[in-house]
C-alpha positions as protocol buffer text, in pm:
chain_id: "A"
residue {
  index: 1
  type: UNK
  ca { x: 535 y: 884 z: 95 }
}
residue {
  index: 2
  type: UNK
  ca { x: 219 y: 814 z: 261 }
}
residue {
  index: 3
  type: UNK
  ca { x: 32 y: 1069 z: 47 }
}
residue {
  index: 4
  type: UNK
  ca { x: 162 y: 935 z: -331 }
}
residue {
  index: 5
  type: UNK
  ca { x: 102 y: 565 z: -219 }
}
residue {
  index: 6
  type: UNK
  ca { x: -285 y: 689 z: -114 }
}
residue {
  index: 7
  type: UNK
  ca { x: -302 y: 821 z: -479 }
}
residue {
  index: 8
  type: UNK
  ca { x: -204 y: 533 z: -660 }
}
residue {
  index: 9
  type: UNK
  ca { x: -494 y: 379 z: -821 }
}
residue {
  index: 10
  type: UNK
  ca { x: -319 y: 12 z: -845 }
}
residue {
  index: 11
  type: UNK
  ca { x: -257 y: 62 z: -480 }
}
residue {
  index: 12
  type: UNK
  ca { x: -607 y: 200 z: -406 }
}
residue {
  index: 13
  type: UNK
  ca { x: -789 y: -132 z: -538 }
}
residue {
  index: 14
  type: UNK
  ca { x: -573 y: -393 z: -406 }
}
residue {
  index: 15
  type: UNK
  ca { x: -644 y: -290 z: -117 }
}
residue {
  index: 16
  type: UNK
  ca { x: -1023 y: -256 z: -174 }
}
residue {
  index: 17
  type: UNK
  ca { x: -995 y: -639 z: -237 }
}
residue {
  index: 18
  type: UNK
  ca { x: -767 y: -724 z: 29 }
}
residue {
  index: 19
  type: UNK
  ca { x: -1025 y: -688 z: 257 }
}
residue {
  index: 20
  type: UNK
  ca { x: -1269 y: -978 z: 129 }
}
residue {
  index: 21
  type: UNK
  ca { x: -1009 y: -1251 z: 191 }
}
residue {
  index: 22
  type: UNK
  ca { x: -1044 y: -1540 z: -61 }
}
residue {
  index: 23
  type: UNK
  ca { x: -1124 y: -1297 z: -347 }
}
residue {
  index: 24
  type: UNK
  ca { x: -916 y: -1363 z: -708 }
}
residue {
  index: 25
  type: UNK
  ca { x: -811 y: -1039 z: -835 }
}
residue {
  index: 26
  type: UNK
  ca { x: -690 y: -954 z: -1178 }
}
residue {
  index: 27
  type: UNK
  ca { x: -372 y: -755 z: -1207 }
}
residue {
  index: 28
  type: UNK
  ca { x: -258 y: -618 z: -1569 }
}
residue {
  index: 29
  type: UNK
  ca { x: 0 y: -438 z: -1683 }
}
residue {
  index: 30
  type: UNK
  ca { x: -8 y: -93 z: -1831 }
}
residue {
  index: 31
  type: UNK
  ca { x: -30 y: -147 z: -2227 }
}
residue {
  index: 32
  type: UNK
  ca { x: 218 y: 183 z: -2336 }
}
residue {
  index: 33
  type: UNK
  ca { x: 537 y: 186 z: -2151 }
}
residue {
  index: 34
  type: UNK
  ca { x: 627 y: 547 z: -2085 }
}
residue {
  index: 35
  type: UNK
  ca { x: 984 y: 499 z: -2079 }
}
residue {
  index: 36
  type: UNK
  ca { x: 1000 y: 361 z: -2410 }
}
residue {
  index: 37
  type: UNK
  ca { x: 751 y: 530 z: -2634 }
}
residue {
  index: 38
  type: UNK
  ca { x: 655 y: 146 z: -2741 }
}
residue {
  index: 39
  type: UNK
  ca { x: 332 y: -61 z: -2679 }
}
residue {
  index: 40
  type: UNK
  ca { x: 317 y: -384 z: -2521 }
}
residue {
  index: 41
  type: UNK
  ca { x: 71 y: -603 z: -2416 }
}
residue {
  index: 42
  type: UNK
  ca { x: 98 y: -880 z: -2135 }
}
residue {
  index: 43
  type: UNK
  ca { x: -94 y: -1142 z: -1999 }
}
residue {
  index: 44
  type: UNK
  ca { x: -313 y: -1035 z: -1659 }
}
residue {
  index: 45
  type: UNK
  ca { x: -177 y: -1212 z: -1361 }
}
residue {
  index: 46
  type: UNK
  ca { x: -430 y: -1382 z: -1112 }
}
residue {
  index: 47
  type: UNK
  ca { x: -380 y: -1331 z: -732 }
}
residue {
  index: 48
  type: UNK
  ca { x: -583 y: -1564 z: -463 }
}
residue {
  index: 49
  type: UNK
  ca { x: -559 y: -1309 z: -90 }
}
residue {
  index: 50
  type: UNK
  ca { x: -559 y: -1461 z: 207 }
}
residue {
  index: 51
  type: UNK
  ca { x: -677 y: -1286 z: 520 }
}
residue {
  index: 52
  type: UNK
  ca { x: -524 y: -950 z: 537 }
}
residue {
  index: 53
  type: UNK
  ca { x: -229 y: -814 z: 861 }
}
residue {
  index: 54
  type: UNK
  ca { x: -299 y: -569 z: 1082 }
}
residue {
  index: 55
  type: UNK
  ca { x: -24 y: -362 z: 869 }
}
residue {
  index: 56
  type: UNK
  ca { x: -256 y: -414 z: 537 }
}
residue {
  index: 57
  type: UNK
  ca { x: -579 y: -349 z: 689 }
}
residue {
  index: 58
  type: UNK
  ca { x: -409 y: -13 z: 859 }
}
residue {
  index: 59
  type: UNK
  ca { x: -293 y: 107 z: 535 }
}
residue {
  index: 60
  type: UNK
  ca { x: -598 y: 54 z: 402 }
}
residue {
  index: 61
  type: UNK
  ca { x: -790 y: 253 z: 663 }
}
residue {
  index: 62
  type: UNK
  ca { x: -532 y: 511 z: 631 }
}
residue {
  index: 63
  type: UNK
  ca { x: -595 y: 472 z: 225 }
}
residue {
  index: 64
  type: UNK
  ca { x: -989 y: 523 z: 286 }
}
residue {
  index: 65
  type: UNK
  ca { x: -956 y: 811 z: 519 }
}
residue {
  index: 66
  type: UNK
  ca { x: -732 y: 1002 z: 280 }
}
residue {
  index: 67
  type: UNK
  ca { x: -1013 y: 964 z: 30 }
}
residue {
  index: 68
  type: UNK
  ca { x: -1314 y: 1094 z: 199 }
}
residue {
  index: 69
  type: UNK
  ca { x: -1316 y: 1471 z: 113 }
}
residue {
  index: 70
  type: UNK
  ca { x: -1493 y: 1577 z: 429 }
}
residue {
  index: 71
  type: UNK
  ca { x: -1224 y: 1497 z: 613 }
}
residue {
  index: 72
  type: UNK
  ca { x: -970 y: 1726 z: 791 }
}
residue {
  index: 73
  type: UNK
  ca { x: -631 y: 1601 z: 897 }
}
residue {
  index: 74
  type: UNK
  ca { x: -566 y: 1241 z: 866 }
}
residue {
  index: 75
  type: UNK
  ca { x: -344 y: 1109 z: 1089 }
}
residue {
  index: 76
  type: UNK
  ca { x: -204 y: 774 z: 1058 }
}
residue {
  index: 77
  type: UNK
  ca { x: -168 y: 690 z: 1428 }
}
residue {
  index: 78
  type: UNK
  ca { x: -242 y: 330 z: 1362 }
}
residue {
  index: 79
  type: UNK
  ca { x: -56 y: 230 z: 1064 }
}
residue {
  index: 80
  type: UNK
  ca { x: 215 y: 396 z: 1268 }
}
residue {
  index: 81
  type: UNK
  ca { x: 209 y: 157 z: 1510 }
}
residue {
  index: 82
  type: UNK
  ca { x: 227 y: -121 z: 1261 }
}
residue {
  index: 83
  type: UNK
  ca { x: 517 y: 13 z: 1099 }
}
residue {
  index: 84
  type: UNK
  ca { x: 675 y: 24 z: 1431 }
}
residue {
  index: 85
  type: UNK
  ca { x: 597 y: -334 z: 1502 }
}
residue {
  index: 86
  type: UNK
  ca { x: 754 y: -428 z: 1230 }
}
residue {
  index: 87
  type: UNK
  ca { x: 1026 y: -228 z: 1205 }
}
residue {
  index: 88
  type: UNK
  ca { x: 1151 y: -151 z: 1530 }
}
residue {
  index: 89
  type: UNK
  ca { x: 1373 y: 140 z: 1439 }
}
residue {
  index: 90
  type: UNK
  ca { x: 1038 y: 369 z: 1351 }
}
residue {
  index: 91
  type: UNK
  ca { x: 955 y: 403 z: 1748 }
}
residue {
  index: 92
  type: UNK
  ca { x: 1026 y: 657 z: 1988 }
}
residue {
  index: 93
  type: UNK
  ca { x: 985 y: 933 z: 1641 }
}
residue {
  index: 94
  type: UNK
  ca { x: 1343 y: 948 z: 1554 }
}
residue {
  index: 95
  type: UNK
  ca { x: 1399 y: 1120 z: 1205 }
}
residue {
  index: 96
  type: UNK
  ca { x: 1399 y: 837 z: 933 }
}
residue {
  index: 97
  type: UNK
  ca { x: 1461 y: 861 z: 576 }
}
residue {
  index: 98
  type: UNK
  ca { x: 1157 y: 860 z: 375 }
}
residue {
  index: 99
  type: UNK
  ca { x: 1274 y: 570 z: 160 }
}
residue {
  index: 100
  type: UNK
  ca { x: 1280 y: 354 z: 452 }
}
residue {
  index: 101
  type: UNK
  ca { x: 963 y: 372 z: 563 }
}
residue {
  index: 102
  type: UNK
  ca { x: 846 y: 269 z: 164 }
}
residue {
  index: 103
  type: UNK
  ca { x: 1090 y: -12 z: 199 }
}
residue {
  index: 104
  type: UNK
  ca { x: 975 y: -152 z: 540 }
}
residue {
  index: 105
  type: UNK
  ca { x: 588 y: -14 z: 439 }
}
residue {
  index: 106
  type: UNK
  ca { x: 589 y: -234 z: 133 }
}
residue {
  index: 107
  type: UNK
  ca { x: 783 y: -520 z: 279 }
}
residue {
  index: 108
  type: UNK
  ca { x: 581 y: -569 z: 604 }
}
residue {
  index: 109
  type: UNK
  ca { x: 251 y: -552 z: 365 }
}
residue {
  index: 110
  type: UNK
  ca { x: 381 y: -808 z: 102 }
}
residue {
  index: 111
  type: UNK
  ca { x: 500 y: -1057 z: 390 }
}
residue {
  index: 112
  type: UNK
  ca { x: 155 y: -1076 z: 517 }
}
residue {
  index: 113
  type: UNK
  ca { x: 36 y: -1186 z: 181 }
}
């Protein structure tokens, strides 16, 4: 999970911005639809960020060190730890269903918004 969301572009920038709080960022939507072999165009939605959570700014330190080529193993000991503080069920490395920890990833991020 961890390694597909650091290789979403989308996912990649946002959190580029999130870390100058107060920026306006630009979001638009793909203009070809793969699912439907159609083109359509929408309008660009505007986002003001706030300060970014602990949880954001780990996943975006995470993000960063997954991009630097030099490095070895990554380990995301502190994002982690901010799963775990928000979703209690991550601690003490019990085996957890992969879609979970998207769910609660995603969740915890977008509540700090």
């Amino acid at each position: 999970v961890l390694q597909n969301l650091s290789q979403t572009p989308v996912l990649r920038e946002l959190l580029k911005e999130a870390k100058m709080p107060g920026t306006t960022i630009k979001i638009e939507s793909p203009e070809l639809c793969m699912l439907c072999c159609f083109s359509f165009k929408q309008e660009p939605q505007l986002i003001k960020l706030d300060q970014p959570g602990p949880l954001t700014l780990a996943m975006h330190q995470f993000v960063t060190e997954m991009q630097e080529t030099k490095k070895g193993v990554v380990t995301p000991k502190e994002l982690f730890a901010q799963v775990c503080k928000k979703a209690i069920r991550f601690k003490g490395y019990q085996q957890q269903d992969s879609h979970e920890l998207l769910r609660y990833l995603l969740d915890g991020m977008r509540a700090e918004e």
